[in-house]
GROMACS .gro file of C-alpha atoms in nm:
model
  207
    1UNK     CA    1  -0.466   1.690   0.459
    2UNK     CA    2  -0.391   1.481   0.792
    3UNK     CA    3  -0.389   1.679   1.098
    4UNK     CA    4   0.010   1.701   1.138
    5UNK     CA    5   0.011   1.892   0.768
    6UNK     CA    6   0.090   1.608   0.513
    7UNK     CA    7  -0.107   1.616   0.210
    8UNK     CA    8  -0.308   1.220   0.220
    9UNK     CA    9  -0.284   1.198  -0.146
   10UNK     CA   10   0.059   1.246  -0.136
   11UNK     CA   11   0.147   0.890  -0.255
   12UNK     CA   12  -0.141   0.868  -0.515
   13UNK     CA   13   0.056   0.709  -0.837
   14UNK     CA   14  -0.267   0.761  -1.058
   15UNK     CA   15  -0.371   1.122  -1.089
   16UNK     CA   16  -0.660   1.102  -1.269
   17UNK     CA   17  -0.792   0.951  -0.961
   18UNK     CA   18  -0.754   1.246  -0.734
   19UNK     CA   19  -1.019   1.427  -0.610
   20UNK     CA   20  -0.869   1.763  -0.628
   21UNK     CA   21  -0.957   1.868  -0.994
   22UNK     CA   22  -0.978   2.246  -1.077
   23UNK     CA   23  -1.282   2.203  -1.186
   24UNK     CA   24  -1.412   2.032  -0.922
   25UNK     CA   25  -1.718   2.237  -0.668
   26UNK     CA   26  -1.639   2.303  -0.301
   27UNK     CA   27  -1.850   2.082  -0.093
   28UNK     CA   28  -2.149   2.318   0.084
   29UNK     CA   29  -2.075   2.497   0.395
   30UNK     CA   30  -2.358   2.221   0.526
   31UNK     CA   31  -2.090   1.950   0.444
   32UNK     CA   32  -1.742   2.122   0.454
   33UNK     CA   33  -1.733   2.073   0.844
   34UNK     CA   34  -1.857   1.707   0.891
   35UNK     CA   35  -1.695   1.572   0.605
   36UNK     CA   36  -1.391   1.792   0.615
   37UNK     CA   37  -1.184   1.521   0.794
   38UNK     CA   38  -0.859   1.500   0.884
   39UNK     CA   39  -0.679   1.243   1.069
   40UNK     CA   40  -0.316   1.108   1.128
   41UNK     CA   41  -0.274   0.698   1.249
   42UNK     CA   42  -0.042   0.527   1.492
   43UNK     CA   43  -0.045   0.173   1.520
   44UNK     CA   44   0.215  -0.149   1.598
   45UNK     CA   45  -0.048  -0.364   1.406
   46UNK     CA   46   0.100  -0.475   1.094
   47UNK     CA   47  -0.194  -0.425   0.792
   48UNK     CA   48  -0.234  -0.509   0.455
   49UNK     CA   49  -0.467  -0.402   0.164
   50UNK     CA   50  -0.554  -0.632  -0.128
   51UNK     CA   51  -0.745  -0.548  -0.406
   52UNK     CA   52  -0.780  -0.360  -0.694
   53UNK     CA   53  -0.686  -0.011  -0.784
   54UNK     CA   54  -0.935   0.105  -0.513
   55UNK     CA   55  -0.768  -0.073  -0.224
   56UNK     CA   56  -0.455   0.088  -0.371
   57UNK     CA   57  -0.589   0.426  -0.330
   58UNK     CA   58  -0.701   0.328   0.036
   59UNK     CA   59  -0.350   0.219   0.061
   60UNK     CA   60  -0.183   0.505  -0.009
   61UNK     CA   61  -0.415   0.776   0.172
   62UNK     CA   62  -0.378   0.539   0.503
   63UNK     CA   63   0.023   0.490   0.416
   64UNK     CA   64   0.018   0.884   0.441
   65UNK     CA   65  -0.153   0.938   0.749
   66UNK     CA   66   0.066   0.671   0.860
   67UNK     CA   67   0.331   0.823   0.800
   68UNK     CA   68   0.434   1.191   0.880
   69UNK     CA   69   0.656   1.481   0.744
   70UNK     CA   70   0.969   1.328   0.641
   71UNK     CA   71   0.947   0.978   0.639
   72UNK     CA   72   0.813   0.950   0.263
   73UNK     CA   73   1.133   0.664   0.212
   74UNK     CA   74   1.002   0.451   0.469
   75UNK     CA   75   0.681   0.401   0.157
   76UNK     CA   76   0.850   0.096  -0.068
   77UNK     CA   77   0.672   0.021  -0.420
   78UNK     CA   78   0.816  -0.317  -0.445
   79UNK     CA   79   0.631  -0.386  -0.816
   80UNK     CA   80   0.432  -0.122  -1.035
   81UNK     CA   81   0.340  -0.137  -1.414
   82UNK     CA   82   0.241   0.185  -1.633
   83UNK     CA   83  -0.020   0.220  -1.853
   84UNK     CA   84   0.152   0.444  -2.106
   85UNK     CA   85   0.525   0.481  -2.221
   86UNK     CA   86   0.581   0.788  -2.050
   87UNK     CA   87   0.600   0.635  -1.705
   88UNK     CA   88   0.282   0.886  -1.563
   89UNK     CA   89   0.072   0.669  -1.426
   90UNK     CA   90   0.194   0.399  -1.175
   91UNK     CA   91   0.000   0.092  -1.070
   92UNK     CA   92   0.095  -0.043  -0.745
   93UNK     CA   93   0.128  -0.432  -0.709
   94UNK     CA   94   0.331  -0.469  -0.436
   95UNK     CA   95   0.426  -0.182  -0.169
   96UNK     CA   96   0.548  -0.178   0.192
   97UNK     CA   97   0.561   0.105   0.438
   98UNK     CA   98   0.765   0.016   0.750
   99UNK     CA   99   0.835   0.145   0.998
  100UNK     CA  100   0.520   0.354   1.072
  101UNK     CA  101   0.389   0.565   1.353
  102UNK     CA  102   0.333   0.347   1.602
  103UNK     CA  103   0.587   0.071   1.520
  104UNK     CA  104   0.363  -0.101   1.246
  105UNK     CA  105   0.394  -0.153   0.889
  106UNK     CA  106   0.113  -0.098   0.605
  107UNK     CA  107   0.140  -0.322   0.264
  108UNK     CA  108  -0.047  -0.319  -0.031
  109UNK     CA  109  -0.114  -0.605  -0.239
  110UNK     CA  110  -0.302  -0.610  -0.612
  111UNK     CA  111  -0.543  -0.888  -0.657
  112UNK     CA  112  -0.824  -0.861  -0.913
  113UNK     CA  113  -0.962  -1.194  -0.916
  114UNK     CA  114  -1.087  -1.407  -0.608
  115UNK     CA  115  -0.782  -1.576  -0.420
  116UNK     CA  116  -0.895  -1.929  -0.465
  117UNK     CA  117  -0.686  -2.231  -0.588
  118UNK     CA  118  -0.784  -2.177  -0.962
  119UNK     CA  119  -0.624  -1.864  -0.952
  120UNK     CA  120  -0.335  -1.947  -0.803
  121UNK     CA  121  -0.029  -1.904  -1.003
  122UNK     CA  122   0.312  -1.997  -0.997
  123UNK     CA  123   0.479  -1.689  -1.080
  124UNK     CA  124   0.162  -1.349  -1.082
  125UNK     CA  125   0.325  -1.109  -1.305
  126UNK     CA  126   0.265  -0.728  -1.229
  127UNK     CA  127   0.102  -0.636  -1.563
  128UNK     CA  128  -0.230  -0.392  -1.685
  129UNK     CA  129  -0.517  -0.621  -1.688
  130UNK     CA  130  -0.883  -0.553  -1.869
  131UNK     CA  131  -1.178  -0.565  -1.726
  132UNK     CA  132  -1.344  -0.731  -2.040
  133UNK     CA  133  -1.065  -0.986  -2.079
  134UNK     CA  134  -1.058  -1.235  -1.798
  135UNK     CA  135  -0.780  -1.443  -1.946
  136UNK     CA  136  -0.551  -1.143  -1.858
  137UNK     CA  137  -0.576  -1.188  -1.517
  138UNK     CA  138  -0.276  -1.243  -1.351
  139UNK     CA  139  -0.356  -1.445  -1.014
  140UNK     CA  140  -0.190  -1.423  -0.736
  141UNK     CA  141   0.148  -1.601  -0.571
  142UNK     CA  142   0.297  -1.771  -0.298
  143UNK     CA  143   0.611  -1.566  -0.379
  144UNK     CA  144   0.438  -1.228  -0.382
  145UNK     CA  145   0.287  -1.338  -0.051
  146UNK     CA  146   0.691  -1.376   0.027
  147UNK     CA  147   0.796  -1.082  -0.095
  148UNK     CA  148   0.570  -0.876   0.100
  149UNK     CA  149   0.682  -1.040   0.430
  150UNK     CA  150   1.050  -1.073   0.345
  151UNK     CA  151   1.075  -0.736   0.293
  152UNK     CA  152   1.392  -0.545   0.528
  153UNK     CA  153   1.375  -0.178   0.658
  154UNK     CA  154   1.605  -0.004   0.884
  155UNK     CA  155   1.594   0.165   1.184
  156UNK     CA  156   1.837   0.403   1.119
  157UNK     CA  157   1.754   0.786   1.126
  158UNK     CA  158   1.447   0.690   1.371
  159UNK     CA  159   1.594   0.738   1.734
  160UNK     CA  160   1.602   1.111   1.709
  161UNK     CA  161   1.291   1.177   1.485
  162UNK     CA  162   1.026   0.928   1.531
  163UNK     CA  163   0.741   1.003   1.770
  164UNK     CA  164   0.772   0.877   2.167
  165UNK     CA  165   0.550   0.526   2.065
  166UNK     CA  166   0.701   0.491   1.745
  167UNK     CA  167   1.040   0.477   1.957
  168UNK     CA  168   0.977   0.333   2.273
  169UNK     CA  169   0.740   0.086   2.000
  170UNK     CA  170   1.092   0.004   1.790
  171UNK     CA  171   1.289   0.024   2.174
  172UNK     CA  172   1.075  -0.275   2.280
  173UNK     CA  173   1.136  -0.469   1.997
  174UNK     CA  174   1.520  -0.467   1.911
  175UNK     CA  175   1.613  -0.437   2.332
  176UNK     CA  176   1.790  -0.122   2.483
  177UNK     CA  177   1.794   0.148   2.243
  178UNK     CA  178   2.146   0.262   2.363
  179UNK     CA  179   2.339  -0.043   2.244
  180UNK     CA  180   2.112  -0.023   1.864
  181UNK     CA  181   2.287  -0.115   1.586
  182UNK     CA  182   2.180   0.175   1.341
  183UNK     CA  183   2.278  -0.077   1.036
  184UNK     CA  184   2.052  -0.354   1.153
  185UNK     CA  185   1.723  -0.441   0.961
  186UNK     CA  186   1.412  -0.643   1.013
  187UNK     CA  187   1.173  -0.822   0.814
  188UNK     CA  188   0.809  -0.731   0.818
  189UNK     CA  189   0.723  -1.066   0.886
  190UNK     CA  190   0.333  -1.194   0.953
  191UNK     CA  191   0.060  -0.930   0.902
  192UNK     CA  192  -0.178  -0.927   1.157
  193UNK     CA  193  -0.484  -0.806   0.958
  194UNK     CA  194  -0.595  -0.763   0.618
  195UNK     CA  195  -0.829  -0.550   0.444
  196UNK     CA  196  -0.994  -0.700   0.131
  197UNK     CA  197  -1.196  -0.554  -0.086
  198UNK     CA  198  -1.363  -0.820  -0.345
  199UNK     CA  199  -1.282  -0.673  -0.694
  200UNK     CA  200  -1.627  -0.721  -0.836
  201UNK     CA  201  -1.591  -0.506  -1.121
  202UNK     CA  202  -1.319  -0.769  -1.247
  203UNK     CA  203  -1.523  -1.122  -1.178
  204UNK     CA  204  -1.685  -1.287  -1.417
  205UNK     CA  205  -2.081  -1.287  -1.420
  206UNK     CA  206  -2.263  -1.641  -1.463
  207UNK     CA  207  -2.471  -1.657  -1.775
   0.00000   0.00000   0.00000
């Protein structure tokens, strides 16, 4: 859990990757204390994760300490794909959360292959890739790119909940907060950093 009570798997689309099994063994009382972490973020920074399913699951524990109790709608999965017809298991491709604590915004983008011009495709389609298969991989896009930094959240419902930075953060940004115009929204726009974690596990191996 974060340390204002919100459960950081909360957004976790792919159980079986939780850590929480029943039959899983406490941690020692050696280890329970130092590794027992818990931790909420506030940040303006705007900061993006691309990779593969492992960056997603970094995206969505730091999307939940980003953001506390109550704002779960300000978390947008803006493409997913399921493994199964039932609709369990949901693989994030694109996702925005915006606005955060702090005033920033957190995205998520899935990548399994390098990010070099022979990957490059016109149109990346969010689709289950295999590990074995590397003519499944989808690429990546310009327009995903787009999407990401097109995407439009509102301020509404902020002024009276949102922490003092997160506020005075938004205040700053769209002028005096008494003449707001609850019905405006904003694009994300540039991120400022990105967190990439090369998707080994998917590249192909020289023979």
């Amino acid at each position: 859990d974060s340390n204002d009570g919100t459960a950081i798997d909360r957004f976790l689309s792919v159980k079986p990757y939780t850590c929480s099994s029943p039959s899983q063994s406490p941690l020692p009382p050696a280890l329970s204390s130092p590794l027992g972490l818990s931790a909420s973020v506030a940040t303006d920074l705007k900061i993006i994760h691309v990779g593969d399913s492992l960056s997603q699951q970094f995206a969505q524990g730091f999307d939940a300490s980003l953001l506390g109790n109550g704002y779960d709608a300000h978390r947008n999965v803006l493409a997913e794909y399921y493994y199964d017809d039932h609709k369990v298991y949901s693989h994030n491709c694109l996702s925005v959360a915006a606005p955060t604590r702090g005033g920033g915004a957190s995205g998520y983008w899935r990548v399994t292959d390098l990010m070099s011009r022979g990957n490059y495709r016109r149109e990346a389609k969010c689709e289950r890739e295999e590990l074995r298969e590397p003519d499944t991989r989808a690429g990546w896009s310009m327009e995903q790119s787009l999407a990401l930094a097109n995407f439009k959240y509102r301020y509404t419902g902020l002024k009276e909940n949102a922490t003092s930075s997160l506020s005075s953060s938004l205040n700053a940004l769209n002028g005096d907060d008494s003449h707001h115009d609850a019905n405006r929204s904003f694009p994300v726009g540039p991120f400022d950093a990105a967190v990439l974690r090369i998707p080994h596990v998917f590249l192909r191996r020289s023979p």
